[in-house]
mmCIF file of C-alpha atoms in Angstrom:
data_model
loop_
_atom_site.group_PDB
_atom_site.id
_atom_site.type_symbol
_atom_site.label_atom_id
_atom_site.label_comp_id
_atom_site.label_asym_id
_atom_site.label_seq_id
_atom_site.Cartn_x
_atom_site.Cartn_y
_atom_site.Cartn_z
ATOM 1 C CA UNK A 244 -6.590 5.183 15.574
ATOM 2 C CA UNK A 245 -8.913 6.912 18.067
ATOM 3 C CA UNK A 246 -12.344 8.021 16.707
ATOM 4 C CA UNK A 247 -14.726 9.849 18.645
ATOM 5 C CA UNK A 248 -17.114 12.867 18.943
ATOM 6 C CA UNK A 249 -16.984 16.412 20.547
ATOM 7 C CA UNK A 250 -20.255 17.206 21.800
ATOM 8 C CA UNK A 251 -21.516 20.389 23.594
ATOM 9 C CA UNK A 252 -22.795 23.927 22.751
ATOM 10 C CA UNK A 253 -21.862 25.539 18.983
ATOM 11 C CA UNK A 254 -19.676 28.107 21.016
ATOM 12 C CA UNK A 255 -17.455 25.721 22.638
ATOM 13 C CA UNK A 256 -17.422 23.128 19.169
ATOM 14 C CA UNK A 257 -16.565 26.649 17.275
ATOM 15 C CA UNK A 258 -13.806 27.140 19.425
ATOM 16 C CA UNK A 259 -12.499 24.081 19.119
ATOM 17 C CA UNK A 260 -12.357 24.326 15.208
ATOM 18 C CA UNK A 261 -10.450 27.714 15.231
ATOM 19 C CA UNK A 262 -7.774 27.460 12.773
ATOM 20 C CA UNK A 263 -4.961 29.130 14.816
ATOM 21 C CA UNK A 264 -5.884 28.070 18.617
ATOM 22 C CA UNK A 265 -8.782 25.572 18.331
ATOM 23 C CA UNK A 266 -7.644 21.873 19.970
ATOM 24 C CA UNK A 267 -9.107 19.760 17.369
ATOM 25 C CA UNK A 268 -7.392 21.530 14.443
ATOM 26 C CA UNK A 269 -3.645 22.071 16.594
ATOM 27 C CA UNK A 270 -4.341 18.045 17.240
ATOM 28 C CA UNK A 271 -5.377 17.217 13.621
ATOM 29 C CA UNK A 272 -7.965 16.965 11.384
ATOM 30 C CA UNK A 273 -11.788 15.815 12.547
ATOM 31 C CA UNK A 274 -14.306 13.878 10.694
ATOM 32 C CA UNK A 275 -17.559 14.674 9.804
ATOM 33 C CA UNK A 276 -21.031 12.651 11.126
ATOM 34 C CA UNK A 277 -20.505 10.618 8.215
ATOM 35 C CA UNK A 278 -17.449 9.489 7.940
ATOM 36 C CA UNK A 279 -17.063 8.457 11.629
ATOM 37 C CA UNK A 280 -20.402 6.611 10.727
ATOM 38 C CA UNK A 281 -19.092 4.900 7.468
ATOM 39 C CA UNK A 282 -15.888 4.164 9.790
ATOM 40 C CA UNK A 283 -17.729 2.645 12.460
ATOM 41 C CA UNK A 284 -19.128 0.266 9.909
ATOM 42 C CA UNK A 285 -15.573 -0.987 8.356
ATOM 43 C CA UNK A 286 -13.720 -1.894 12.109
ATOM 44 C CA UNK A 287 -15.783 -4.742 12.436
ATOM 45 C CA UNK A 288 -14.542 -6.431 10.026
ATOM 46 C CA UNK A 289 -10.849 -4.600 9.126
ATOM 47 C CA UNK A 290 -8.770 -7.811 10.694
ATOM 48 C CA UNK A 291 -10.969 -10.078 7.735
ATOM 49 C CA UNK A 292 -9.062 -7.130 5.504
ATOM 50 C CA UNK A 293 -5.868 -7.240 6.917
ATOM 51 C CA UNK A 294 -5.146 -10.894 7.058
ATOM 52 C CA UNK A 295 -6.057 -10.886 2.674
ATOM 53 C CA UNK A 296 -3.953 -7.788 1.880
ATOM 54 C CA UNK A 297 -1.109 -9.144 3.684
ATOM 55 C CA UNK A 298 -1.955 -12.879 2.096
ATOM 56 C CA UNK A 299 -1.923 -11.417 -1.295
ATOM 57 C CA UNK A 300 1.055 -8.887 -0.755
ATOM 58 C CA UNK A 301 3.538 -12.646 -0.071
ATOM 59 C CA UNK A 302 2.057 -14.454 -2.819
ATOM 60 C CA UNK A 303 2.773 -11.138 -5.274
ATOM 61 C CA UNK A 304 6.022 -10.617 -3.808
ATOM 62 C CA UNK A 305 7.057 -14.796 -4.381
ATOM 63 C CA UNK A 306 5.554 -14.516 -8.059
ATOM 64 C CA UNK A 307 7.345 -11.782 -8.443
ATOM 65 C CA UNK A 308 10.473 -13.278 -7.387
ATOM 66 C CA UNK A 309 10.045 -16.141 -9.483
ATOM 67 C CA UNK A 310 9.700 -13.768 -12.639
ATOM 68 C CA UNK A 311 13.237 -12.407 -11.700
ATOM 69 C CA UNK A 312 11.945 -9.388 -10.434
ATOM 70 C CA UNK A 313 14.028 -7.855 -7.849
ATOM 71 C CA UNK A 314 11.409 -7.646 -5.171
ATOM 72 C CA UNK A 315 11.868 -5.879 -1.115
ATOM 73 C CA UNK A 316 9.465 -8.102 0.882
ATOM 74 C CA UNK A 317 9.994 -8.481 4.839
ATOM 75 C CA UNK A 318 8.285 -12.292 4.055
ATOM 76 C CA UNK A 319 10.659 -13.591 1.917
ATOM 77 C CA UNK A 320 13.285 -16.169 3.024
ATOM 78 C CA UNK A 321 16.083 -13.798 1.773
ATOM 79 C CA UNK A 322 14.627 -10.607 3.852
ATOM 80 C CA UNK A 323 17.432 -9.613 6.399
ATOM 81 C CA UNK A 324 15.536 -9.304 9.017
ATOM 82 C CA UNK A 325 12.438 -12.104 8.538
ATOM 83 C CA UNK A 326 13.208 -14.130 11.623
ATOM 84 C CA UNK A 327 12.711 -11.061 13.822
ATOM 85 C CA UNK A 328 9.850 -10.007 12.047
ATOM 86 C CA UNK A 329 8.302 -13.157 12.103
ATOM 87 C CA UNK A 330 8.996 -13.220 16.116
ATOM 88 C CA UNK A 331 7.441 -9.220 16.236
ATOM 89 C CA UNK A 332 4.250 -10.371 13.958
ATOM 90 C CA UNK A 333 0.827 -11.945 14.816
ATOM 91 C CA UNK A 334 0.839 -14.858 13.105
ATOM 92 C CA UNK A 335 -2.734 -15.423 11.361
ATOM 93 C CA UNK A 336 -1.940 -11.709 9.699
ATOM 94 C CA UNK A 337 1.372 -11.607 8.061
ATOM 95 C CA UNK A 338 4.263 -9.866 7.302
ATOM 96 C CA UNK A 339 2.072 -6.899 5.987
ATOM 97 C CA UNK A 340 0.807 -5.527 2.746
ATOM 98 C CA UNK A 341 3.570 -3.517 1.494
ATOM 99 C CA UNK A 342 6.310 -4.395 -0.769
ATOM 100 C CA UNK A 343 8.892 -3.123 -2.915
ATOM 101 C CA UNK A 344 9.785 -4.083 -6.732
ATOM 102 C CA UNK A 345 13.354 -2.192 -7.916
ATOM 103 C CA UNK A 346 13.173 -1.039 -11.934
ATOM 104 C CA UNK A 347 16.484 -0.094 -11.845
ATOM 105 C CA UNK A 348 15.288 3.329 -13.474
ATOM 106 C CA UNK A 349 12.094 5.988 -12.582
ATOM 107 C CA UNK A 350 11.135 5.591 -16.320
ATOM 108 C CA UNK A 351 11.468 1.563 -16.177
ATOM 109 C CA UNK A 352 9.325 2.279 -12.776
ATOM 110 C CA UNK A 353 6.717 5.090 -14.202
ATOM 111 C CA UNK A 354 6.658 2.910 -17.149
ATOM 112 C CA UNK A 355 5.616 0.087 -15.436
ATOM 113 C CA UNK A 356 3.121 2.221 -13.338
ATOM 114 C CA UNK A 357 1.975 3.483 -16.393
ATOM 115 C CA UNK A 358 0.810 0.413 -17.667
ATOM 116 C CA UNK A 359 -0.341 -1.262 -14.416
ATOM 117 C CA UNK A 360 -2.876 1.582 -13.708
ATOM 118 C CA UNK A 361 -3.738 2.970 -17.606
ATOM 119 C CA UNK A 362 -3.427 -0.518 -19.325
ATOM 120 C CA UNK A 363 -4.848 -3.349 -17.046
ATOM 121 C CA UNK A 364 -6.050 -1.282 -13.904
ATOM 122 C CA UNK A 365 -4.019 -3.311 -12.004
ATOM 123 C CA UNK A 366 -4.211 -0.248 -9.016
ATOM 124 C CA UNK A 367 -3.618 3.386 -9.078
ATOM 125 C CA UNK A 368 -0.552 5.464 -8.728
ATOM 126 C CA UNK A 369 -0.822 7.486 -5.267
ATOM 127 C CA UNK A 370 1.440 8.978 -2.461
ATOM 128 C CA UNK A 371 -0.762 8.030 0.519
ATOM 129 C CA UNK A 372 -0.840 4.287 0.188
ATOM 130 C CA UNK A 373 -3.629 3.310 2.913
ATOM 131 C CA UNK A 374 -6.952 2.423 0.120
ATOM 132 C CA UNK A 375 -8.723 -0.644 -0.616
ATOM 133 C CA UNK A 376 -7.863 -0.824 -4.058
ATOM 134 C CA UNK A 377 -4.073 -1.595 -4.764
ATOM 135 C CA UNK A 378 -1.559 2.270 -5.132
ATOM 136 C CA UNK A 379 1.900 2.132 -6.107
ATOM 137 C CA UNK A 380 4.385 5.216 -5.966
ATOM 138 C CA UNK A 381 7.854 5.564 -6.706
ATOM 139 C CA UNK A 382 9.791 6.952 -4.291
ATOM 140 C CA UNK A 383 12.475 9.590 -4.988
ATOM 141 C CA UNK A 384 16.267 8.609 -4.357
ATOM 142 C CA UNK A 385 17.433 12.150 -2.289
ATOM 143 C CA UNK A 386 18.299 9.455 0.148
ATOM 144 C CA UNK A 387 20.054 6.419 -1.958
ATOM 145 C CA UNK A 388 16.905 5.057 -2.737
ATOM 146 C CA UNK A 389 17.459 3.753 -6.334
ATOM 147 C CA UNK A 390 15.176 5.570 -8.661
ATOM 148 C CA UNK A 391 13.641 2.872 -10.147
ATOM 149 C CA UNK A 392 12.142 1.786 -6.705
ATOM 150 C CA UNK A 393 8.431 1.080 -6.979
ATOM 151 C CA UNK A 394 6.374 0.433 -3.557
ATOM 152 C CA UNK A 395 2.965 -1.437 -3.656
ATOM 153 C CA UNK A 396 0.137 -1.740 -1.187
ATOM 154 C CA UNK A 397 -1.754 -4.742 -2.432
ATOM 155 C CA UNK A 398 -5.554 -4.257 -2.151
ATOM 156 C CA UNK A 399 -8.109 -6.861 -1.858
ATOM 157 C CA UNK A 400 -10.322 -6.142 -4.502
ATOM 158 C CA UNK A 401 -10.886 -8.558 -7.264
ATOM 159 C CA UNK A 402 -9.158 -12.062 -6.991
ATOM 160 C CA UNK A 403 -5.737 -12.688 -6.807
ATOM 161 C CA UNK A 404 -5.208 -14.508 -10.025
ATOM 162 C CA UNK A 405 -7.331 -11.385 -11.634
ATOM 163 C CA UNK A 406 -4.612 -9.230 -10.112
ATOM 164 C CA UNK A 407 -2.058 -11.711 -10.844
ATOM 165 C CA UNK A 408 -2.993 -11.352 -14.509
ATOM 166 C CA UNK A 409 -2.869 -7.891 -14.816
ATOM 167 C CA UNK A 410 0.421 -7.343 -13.828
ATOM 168 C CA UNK A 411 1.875 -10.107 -15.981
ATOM 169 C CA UNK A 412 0.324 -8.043 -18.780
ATOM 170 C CA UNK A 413 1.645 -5.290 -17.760
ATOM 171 C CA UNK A 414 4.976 -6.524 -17.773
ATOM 172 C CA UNK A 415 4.341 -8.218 -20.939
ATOM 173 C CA UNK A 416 3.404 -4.922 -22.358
ATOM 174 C CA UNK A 417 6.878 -3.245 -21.696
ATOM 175 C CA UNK A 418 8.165 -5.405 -24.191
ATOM 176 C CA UNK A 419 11.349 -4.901 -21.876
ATOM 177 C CA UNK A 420 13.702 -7.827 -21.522
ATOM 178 C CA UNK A 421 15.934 -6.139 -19.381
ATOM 179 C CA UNK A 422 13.241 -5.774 -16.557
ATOM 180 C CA UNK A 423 13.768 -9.342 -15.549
ATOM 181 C CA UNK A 424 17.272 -10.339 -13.759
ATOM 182 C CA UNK A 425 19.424 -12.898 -15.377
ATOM 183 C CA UNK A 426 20.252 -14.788 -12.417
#
C-alpha cells in the first residue's frame, strides 16, 4: 500500500482529479486529509493486528475441524500445500486470516450466515473482506466452487472464546444435524 499526498496549486490538483484524463483517478481512487490521517495512525501498530487475526483464524479453523466441519485452511496439517506455505510465511504471523467452511448448499451457507451475523453477531456478511470486525461471504460456484462455500476473515474484536461462542450458537441454532460430517 502506498499512501501519500499531492500537493501544489488547485489548478494542477483539479487536473489531476478529472474523471476522464486526471492521473489520480486513471491510477485509482485518493483519500481525503482524514483518512490518510486516521491511516497513518493504524500502521504503527497493523503487524500487533495481523499476528491475532491470523492466531484466531487457526484456532477457528482447528475447532472447526474438530466439530466435523469441513473447513479450507492453508494451516491445517491436511492443507495440500502447508509445507510450502509454511516455507513462503513469516513465522511470528501465520498462515493468514482467511478460511473457508463448505455447507454443502448456499441455503445451509446463507443460513448459517444468517444466524452468525442476525443471531449472535458473530461478524457481518460482506464482499470486500479487509475490516476489523469478522465478514463472511459465500462465493458463487460459476467456477466449481460448491455453493455452499462460506469464506471468513476472522477479526480481532472481542475475545476468542466470545467469538468461539457465538458461532457454536449459531450452529446450534440451525438445529441441522446434517451440517456436521460423519466421519
Amino acid at each position: 500500500m502506498w499512501v501519500g499526498a499531492v500537493c501544489g496549486p488547485a489548478s494542477l490538483v483539479n487536473s489531476m482529479m478529472d474523471l476522464h484524463q486526471g492521473a489520480l483517478m486513471l491510477l485509482g481512487p485518493t483519500m481525503n486529509a482524514k483518512v490518510a490521517f486516521e491511516l497513518s495512525e493504524r500502521l504503527p501498530h497493523l503487524g500487533l493486528r495481523m499476528k491475532e487475526h491470523c492466531r484466531r483464524a487457526m484456532e477457528h479453523a482447528i475447532r472447526m475441524k474438530k466439530l466435523g466441519l469441513k473447513v479450507i485452511y492453508p494451516g491445517l496439517e491436511d492443507h495440500p500445500q502447508l509445507q510450502l506455505l509454511k516455507s513462503m510465511a513469516g513465522k511470528e504471523y501465520g498462515l493468514g486470516g482467511l478460511l473457508c467452511v463448505d455447507m454443502e448448499t448456499e441455503e445451509r451457507a446463507n443460513r448459517l450466515m444468517h444466524h452468525l451475523q442476525n443471531y449472535t453477531q458473530f461478524g457481518f456478511m460482506a464482499v470486500s473482506l479487509g475490516y476489523y470486525e469478522t465478514l463472511m461471504s459465500c462465493s458463487g460456484s460459476s467456477i466449481g466452487i460448491s455453493p455452499g462455500l462460506i469464506r471468513m476473515s476472522i477479526g480481532y474484536i472481542g475475545t476468542l472464546e466470545q467469538k468461539w461462542s457465538q458461532l457454536e450458537k449459531a450452529l446450534s441454532r440451525m438445529q441441522d444435524s446434517t451440517v456436521f460430517n460423519k466421519n
